[in-house]
PDB file of N, CA, C and O in Angstrom:
ATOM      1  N   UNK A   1       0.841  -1.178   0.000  1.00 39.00           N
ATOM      2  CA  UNK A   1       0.000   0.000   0.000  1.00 39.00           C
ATOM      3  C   UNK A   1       0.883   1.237   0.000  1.00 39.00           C
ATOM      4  O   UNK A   1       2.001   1.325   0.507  1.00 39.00           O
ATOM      5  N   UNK A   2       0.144   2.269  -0.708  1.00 44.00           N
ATOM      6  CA  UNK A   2       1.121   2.830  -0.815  1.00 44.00           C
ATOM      7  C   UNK A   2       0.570   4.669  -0.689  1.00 44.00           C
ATOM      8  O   UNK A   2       0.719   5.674  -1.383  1.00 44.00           O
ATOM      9  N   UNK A   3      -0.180   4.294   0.746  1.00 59.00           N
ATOM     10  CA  UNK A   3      -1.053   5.656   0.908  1.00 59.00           C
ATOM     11  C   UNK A   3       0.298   6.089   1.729  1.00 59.00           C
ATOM     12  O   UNK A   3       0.303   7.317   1.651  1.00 59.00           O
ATOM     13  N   UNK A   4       0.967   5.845   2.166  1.00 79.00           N
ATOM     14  CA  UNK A   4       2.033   6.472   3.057  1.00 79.00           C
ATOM     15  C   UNK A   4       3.524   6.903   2.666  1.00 79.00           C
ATOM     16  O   UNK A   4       4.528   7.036   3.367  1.00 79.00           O
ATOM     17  N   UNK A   5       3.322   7.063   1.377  1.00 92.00           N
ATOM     18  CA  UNK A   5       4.691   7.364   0.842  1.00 92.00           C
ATOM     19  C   UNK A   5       5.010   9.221   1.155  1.00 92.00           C
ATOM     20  O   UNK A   5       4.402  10.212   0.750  1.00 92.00           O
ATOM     21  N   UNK A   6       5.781   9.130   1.717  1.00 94.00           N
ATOM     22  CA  UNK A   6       6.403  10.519   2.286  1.00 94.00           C
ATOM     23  C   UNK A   6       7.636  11.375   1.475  1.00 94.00           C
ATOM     24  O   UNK A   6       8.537  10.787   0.877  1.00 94.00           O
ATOM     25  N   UNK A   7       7.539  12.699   1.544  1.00 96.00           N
ATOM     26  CA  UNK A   7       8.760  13.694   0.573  1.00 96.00           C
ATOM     27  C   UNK A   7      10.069  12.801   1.490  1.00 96.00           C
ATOM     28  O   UNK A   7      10.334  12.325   2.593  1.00 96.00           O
ATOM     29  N   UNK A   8      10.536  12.978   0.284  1.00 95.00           N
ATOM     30  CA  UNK A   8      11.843  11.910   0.649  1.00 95.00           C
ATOM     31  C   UNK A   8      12.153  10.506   0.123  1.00 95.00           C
ATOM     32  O   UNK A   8      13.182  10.012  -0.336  1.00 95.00           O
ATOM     33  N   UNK A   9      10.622   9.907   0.395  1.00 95.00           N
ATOM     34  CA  UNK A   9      10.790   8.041  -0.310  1.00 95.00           C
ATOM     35  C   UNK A   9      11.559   8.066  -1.499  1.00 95.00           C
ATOM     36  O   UNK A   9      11.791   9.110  -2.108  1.00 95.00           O
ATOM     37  N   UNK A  10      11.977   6.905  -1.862  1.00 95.00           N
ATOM     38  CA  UNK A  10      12.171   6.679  -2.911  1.00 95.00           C
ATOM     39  C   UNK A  10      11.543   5.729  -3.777  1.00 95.00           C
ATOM     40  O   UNK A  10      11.457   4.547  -3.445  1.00 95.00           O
ATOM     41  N   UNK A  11      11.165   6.097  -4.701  1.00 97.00           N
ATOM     42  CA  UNK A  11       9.717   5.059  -5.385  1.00 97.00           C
ATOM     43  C   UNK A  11      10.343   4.752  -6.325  1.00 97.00           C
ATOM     44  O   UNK A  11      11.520   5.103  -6.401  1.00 97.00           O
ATOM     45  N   UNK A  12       9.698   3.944  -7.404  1.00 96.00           N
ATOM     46  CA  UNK A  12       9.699   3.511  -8.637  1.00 96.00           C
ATOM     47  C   UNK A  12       8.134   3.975  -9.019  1.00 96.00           C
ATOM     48  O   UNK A  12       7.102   3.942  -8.349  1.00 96.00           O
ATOM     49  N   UNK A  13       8.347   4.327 -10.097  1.00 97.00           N
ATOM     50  CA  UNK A  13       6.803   5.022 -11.005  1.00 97.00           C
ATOM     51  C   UNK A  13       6.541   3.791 -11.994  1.00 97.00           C
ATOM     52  O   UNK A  13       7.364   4.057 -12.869  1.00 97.00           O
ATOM     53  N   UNK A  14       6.011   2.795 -12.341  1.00 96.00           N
ATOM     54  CA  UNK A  14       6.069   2.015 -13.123  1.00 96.00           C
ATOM     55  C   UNK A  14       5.037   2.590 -14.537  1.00 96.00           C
ATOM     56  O   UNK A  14       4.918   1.890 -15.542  1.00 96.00           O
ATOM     57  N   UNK A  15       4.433   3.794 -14.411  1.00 96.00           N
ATOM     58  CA  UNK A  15       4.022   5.009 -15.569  1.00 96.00           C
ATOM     59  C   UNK A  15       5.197   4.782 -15.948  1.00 96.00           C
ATOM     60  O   UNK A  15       5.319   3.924 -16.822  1.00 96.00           O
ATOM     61  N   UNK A  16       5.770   5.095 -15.710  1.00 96.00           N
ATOM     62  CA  UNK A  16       6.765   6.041 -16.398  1.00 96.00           C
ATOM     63  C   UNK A  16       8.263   4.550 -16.558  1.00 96.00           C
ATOM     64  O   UNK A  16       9.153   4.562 -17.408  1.00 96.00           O
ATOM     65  N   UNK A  17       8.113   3.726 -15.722  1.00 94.00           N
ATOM     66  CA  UNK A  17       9.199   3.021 -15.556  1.00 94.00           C
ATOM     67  C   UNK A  17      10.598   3.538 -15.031  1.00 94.00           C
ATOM     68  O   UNK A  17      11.639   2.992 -15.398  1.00 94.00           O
ATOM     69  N   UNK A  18      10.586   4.733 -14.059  1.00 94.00           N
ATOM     70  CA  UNK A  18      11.596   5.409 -13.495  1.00 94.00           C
ATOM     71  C   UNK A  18      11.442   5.780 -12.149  1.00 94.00           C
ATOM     72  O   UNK A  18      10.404   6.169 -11.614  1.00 94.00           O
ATOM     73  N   UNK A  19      12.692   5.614 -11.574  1.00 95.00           N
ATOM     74  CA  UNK A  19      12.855   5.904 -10.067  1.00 95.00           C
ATOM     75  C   UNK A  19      13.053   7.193  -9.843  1.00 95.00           C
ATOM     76  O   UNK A  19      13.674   7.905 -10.632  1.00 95.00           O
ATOM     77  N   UNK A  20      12.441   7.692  -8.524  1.00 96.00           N
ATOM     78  CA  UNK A  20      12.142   9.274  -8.346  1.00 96.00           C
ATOM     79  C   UNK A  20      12.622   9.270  -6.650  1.00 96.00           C
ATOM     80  O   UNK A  20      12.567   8.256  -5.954  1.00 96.00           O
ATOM     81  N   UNK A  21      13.081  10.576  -6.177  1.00 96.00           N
ATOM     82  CA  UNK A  21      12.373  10.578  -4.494  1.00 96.00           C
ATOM     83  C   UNK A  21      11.180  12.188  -4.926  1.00 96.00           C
ATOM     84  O   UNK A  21      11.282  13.212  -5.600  1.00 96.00           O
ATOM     85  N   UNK A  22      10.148  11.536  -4.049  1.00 97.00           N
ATOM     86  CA  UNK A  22       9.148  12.224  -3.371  1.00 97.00           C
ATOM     87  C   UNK A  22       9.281  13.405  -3.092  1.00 97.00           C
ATOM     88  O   UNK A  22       9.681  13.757  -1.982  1.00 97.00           O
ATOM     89  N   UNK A  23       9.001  14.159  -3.949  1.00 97.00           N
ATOM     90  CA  UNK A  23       9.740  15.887  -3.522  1.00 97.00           C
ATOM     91  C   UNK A  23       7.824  16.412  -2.900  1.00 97.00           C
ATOM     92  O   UNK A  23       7.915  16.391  -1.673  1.00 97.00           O
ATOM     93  N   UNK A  24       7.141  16.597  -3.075  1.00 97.00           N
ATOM     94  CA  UNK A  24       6.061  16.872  -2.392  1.00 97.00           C
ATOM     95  C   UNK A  24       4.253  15.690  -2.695  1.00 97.00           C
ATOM     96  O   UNK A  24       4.218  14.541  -3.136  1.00 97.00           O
ATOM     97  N   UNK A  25       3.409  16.304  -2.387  1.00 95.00           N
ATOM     98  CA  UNK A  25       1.934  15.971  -2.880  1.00 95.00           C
ATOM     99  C   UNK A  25       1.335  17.158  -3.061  1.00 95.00           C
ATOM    100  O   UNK A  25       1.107  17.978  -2.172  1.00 95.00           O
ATOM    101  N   UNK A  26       1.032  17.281  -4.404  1.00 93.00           N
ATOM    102  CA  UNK A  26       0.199  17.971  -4.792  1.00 93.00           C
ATOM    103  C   UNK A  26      -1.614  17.455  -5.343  1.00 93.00           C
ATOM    104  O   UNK A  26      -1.781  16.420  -5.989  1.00 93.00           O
ATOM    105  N   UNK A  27      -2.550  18.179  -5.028  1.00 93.00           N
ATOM    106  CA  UNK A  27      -3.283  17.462  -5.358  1.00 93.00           C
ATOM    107  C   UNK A  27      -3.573  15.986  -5.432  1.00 93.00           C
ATOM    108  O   UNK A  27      -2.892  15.260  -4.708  1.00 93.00           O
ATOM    109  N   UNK A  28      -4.680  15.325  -6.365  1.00 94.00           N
ATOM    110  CA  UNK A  28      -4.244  13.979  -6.704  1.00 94.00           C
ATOM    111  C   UNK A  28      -2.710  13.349  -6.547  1.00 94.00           C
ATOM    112  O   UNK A  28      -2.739  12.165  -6.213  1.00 94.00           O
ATOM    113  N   UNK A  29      -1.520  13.843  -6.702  1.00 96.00           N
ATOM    114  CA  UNK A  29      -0.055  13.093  -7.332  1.00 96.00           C
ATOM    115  C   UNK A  29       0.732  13.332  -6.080  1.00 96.00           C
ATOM    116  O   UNK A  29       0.288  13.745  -5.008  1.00 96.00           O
ATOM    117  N   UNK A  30       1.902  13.026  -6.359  1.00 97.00           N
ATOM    118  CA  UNK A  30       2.959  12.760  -5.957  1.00 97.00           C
ATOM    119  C   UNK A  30       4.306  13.322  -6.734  1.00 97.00           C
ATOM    120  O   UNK A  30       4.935  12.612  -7.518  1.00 97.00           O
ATOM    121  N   UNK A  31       4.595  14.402  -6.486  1.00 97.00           N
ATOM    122  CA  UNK A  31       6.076  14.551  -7.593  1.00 97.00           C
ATOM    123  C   UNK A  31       7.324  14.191  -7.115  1.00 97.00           C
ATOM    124  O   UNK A  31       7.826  14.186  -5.991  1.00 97.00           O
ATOM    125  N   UNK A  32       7.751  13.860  -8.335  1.00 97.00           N
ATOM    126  CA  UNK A  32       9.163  12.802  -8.411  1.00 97.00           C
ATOM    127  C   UNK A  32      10.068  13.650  -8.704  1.00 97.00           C
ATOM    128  O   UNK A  32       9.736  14.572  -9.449  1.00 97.00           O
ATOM    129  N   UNK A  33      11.056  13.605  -8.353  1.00 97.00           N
ATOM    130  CA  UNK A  33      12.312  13.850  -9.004  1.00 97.00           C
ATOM    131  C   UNK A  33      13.695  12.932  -9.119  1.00 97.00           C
ATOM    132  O   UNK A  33      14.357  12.446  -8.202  1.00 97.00           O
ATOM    133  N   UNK A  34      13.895  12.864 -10.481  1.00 94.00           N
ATOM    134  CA  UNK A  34      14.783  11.970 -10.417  1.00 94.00           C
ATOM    135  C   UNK A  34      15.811  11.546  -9.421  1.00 94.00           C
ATOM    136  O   UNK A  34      15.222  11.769  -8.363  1.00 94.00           O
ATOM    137  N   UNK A  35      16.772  11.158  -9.165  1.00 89.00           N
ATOM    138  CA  UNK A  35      17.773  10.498  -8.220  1.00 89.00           C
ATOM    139  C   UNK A  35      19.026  11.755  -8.256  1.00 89.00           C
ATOM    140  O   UNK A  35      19.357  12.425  -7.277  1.00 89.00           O
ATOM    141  N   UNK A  36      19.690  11.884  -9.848  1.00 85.00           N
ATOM    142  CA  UNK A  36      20.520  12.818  -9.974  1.00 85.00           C
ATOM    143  C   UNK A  36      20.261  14.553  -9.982  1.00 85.00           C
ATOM    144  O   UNK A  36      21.039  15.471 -10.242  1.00 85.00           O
ATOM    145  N   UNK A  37      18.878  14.550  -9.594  1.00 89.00           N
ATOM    146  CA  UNK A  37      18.439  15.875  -9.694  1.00 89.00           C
ATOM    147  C   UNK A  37      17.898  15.731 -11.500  1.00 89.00           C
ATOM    148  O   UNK A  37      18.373  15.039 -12.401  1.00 89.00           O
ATOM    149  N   UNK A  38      16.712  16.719 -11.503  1.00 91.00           N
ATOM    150  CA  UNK A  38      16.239  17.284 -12.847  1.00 91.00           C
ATOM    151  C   UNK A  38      14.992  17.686 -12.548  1.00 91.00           C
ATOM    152  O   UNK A  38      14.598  18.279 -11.543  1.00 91.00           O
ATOM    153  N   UNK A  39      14.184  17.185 -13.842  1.00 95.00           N
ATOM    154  CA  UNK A  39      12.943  17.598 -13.994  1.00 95.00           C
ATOM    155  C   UNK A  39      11.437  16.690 -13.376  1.00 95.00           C
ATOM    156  O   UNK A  39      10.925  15.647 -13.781  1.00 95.00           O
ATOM    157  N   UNK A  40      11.079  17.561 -12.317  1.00 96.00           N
ATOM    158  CA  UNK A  40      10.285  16.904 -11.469  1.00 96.00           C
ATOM    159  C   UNK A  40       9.334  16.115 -12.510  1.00 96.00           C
ATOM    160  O   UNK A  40       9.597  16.175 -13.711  1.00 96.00           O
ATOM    161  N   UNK A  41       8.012  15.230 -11.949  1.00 97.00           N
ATOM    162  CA  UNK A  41       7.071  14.570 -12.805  1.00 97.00           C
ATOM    163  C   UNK A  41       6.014  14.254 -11.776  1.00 97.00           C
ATOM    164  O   UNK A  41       6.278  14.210 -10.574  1.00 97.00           O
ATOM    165  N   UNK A  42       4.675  14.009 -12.329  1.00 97.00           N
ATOM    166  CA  UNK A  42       3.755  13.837 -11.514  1.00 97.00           C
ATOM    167  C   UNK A  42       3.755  12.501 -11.561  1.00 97.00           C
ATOM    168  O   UNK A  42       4.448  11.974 -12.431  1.00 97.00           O
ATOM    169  N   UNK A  43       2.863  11.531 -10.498  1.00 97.00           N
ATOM    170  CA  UNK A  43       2.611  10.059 -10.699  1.00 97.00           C
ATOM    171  C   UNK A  43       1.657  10.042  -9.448  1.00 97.00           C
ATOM    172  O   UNK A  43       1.791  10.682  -8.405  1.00 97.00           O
ATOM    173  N   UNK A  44       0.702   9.194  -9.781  1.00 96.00           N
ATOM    174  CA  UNK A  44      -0.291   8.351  -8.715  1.00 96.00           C
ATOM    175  C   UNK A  44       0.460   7.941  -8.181  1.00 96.00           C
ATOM    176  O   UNK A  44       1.445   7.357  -8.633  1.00 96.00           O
ATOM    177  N   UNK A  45       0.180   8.149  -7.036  1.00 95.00           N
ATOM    178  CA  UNK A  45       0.253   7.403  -5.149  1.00 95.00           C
ATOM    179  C   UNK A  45      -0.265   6.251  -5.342  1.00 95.00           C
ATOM    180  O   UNK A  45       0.347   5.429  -4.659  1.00 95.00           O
ATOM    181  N   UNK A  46      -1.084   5.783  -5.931  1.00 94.00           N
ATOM    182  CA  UNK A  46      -1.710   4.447  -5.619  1.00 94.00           C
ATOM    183  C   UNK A  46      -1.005   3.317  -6.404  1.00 94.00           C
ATOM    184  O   UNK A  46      -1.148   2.109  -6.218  1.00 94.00           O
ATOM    185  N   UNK A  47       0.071   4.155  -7.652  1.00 95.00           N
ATOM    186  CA  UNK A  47       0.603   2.996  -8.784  1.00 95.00           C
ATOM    187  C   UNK A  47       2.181   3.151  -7.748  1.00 95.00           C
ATOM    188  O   UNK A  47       2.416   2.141  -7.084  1.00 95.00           O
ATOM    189  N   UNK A  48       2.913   3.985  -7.643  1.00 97.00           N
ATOM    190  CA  UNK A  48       4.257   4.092  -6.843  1.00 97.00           C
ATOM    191  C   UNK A  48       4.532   2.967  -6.234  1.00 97.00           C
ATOM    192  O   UNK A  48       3.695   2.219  -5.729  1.00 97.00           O
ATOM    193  N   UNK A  49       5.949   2.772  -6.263  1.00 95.00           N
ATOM    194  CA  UNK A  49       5.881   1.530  -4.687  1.00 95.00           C
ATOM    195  C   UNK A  49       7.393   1.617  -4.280  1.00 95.00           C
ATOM    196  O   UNK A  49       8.309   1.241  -5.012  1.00 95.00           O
ATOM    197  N   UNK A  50       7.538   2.110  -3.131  1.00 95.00           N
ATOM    198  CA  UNK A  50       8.453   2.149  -2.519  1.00 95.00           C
ATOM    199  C   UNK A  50       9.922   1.284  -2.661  1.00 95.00           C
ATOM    200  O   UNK A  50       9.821   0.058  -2.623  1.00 95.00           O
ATOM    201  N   UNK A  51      11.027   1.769  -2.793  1.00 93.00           N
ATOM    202  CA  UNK A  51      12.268   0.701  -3.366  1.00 93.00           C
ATOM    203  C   UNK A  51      12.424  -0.272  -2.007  1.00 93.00           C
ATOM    204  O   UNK A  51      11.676   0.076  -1.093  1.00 93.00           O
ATOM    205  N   UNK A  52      12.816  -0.810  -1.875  1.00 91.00           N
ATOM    206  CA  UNK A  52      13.846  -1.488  -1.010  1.00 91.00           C
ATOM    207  C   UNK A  52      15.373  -1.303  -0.826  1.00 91.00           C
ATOM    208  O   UNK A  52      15.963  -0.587  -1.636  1.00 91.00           O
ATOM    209  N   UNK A  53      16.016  -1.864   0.122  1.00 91.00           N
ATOM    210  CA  UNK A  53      17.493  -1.547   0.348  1.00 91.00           C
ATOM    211  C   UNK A  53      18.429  -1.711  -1.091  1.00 91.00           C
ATOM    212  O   UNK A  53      19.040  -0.915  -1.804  1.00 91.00           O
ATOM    213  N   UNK A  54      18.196  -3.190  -1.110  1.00 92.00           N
ATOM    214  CA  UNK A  54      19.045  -3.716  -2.790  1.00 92.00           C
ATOM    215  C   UNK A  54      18.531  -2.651  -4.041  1.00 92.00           C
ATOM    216  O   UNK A  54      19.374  -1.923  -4.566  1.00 92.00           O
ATOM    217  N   UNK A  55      17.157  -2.608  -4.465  1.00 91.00           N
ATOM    218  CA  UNK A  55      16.504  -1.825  -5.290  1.00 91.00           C
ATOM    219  C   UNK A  55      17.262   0.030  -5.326  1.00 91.00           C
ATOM    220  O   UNK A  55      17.590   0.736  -6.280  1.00 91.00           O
ATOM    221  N   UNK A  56      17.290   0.211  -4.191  1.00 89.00           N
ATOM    222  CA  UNK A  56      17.504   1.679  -4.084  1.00 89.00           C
ATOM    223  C   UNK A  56      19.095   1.437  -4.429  1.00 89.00           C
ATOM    224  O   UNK A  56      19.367   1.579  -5.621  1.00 89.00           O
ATOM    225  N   UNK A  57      19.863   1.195  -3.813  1.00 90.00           N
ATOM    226  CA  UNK A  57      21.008   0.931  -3.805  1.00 90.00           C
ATOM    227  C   UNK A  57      21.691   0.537  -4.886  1.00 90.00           C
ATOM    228  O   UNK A  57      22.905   0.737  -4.893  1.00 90.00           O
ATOM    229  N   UNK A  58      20.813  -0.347  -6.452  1.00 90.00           N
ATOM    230  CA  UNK A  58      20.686  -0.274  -7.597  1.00 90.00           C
ATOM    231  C   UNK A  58      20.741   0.764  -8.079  1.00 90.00           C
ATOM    232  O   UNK A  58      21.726   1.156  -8.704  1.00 90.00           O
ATOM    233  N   UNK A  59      19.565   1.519  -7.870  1.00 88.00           N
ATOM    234  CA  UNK A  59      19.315   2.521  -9.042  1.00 88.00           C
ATOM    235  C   UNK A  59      20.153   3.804  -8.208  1.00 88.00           C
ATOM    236  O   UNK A  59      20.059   4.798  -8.928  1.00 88.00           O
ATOM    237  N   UNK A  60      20.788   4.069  -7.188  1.00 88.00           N
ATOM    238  CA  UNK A  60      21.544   4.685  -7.041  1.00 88.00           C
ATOM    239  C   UNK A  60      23.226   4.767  -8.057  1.00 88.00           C
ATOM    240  O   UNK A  60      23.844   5.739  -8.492  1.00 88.00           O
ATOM    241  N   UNK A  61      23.527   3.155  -8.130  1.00 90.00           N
ATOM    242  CA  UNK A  61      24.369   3.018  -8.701  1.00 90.00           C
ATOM    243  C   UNK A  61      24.277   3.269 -10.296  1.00 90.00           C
ATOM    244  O   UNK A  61      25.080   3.675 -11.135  1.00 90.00           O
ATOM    245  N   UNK A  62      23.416   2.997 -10.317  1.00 86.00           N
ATOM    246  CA  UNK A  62      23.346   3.408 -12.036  1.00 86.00           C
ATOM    247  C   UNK A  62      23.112   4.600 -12.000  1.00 86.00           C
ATOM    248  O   UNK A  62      24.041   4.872 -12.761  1.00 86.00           O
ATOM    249  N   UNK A  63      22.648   5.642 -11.764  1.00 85.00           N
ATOM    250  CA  UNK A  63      23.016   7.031 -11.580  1.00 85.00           C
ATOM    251  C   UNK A  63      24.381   8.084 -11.410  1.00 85.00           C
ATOM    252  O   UNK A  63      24.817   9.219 -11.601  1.00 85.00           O
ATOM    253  N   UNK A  64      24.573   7.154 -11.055  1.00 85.00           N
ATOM    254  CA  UNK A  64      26.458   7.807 -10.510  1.00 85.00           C
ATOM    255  C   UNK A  64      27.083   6.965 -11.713  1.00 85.00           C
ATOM    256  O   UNK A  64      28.107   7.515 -12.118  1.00 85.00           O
ATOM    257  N   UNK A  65      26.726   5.623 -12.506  1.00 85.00           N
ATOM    258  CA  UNK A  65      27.639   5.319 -13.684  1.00 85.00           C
ATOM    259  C   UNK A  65      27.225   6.222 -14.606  1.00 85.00           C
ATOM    260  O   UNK A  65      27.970   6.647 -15.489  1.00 85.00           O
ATOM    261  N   UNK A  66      25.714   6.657 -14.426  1.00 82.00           N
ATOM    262  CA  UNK A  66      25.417   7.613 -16.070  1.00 82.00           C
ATOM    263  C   UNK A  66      26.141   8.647 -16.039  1.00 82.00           C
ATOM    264  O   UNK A  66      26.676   9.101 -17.051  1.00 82.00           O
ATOM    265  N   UNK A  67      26.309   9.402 -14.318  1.00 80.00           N
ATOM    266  CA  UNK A  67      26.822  10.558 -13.979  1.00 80.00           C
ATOM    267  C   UNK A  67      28.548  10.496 -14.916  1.00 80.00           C
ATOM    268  O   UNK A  67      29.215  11.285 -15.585  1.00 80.00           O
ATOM    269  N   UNK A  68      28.643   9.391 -14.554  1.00 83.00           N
ATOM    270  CA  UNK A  68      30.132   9.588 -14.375  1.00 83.00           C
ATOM    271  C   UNK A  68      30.621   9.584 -15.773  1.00 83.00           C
ATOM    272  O   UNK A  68      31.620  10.242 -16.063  1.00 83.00           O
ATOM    273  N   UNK A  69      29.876   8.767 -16.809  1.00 78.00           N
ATOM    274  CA  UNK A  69      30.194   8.745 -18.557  1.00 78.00           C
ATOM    275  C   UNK A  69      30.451  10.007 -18.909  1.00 78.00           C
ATOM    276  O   UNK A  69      31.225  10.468 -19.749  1.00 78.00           O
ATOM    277  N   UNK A  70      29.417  10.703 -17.875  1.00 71.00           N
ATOM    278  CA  UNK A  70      29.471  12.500 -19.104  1.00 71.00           C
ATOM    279  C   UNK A  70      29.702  13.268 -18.287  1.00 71.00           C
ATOM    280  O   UNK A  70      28.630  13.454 -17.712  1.00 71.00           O
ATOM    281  N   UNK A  71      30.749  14.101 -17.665  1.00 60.00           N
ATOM    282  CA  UNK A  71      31.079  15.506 -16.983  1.00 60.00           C
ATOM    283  C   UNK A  71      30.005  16.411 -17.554  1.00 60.00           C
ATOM    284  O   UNK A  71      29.559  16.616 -18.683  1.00 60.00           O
ATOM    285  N   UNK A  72      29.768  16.865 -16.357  1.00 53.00           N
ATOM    286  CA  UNK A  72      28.527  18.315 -16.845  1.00 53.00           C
ATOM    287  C   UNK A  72      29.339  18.989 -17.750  1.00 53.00           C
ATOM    288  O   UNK A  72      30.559  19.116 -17.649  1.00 53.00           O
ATOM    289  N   UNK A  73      28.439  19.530 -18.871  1.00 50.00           N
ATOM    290  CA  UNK A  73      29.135  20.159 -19.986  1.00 50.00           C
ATOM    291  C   UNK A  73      28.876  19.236 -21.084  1.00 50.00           C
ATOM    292  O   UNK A  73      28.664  19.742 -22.186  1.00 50.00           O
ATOM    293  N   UNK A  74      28.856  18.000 -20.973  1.00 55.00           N
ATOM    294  CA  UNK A  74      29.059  16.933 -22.391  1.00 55.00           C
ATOM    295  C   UNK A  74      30.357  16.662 -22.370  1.00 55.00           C
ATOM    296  O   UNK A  74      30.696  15.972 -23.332  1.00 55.00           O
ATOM    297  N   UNK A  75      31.421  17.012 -21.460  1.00 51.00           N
ATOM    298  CA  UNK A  75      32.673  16.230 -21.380  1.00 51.00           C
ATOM    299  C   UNK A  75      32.541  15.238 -20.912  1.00 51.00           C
ATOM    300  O   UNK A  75      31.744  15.032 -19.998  1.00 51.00           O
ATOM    301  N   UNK A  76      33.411  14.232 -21.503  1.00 47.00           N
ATOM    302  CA  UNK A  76      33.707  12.966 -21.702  1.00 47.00           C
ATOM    303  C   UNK A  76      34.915  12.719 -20.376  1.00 47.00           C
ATOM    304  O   UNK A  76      36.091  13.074 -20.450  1.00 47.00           O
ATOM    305  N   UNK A  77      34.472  12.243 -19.563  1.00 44.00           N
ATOM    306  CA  UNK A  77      35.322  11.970 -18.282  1.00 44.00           C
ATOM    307  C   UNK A  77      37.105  11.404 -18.788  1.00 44.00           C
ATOM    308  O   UNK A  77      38.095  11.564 -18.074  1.00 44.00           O
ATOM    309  N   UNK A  78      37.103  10.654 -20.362  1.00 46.00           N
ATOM    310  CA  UNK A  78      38.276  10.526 -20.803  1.00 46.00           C
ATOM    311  C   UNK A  78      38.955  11.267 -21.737  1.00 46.00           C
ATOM    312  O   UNK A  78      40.020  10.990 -22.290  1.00 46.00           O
ATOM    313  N   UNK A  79      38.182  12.333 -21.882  1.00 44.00           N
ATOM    314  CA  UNK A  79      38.272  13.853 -22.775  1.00 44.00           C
ATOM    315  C   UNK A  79      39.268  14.566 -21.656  1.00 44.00           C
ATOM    316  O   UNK A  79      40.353  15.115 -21.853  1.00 44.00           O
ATOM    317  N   UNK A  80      38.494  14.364 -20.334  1.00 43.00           N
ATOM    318  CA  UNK A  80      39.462  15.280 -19.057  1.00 43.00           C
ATOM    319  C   UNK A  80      40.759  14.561 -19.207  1.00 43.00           C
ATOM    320  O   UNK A  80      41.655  15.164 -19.797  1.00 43.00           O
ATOM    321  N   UNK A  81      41.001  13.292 -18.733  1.00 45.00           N
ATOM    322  CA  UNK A  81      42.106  12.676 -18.214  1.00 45.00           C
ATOM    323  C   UNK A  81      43.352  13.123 -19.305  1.00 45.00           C
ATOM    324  O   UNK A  81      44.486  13.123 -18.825  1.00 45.00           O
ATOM    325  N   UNK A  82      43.247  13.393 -20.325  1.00 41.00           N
ATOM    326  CA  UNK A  82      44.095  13.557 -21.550  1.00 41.00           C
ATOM    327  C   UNK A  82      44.898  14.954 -20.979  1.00 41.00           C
ATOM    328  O   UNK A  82      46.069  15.163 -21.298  1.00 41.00           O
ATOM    329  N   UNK A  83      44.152  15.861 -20.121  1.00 41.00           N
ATOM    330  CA  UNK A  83      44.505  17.336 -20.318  1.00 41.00           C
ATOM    331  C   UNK A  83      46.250  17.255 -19.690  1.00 41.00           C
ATOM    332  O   UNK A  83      46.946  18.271 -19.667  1.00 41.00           O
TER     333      UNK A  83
END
């Protein structure tokens, strides 16, 4: 159940097929924002479902590998190492 999801959780939106934390409730929804920071999104409270330890701890990691492919800017983390 998933009437108790609080700013902060970390969900999975299966709309959308993407992991968010809980930045407020508005109305009907729930807004998400991605893991690495961006562009918030709305989603039903009732479809959401809370990660687990392994789950979160997943999609944390894949966040910090996407992070890490591309230096803000569109640099190429092996574009830097060359300098």
């Amino acid at each position: 159940m998933t009437d108790g999801v609080r700013v902060g959780d970390t969900v999975h939106d299966p709309a959308r097929d993407r992991v968010g934390v809980v930045m407020a409730h508005e109305g009907p929804y729930v807004q998400l924002r991605p893991l690495g920071g961006g562009r918030e999104w709305d989603a039903d409270p009732a479809r959401v479902r809370p990660l687990g330890a392994a789950k979160l701890l997943s999609a944390r990691l894949a966040d910090v590998n996407t992070r890490s492919r591309t230096a803000l800017g569109g640099e190429r983390n092996e574009d830097r190492a060359l300098e």
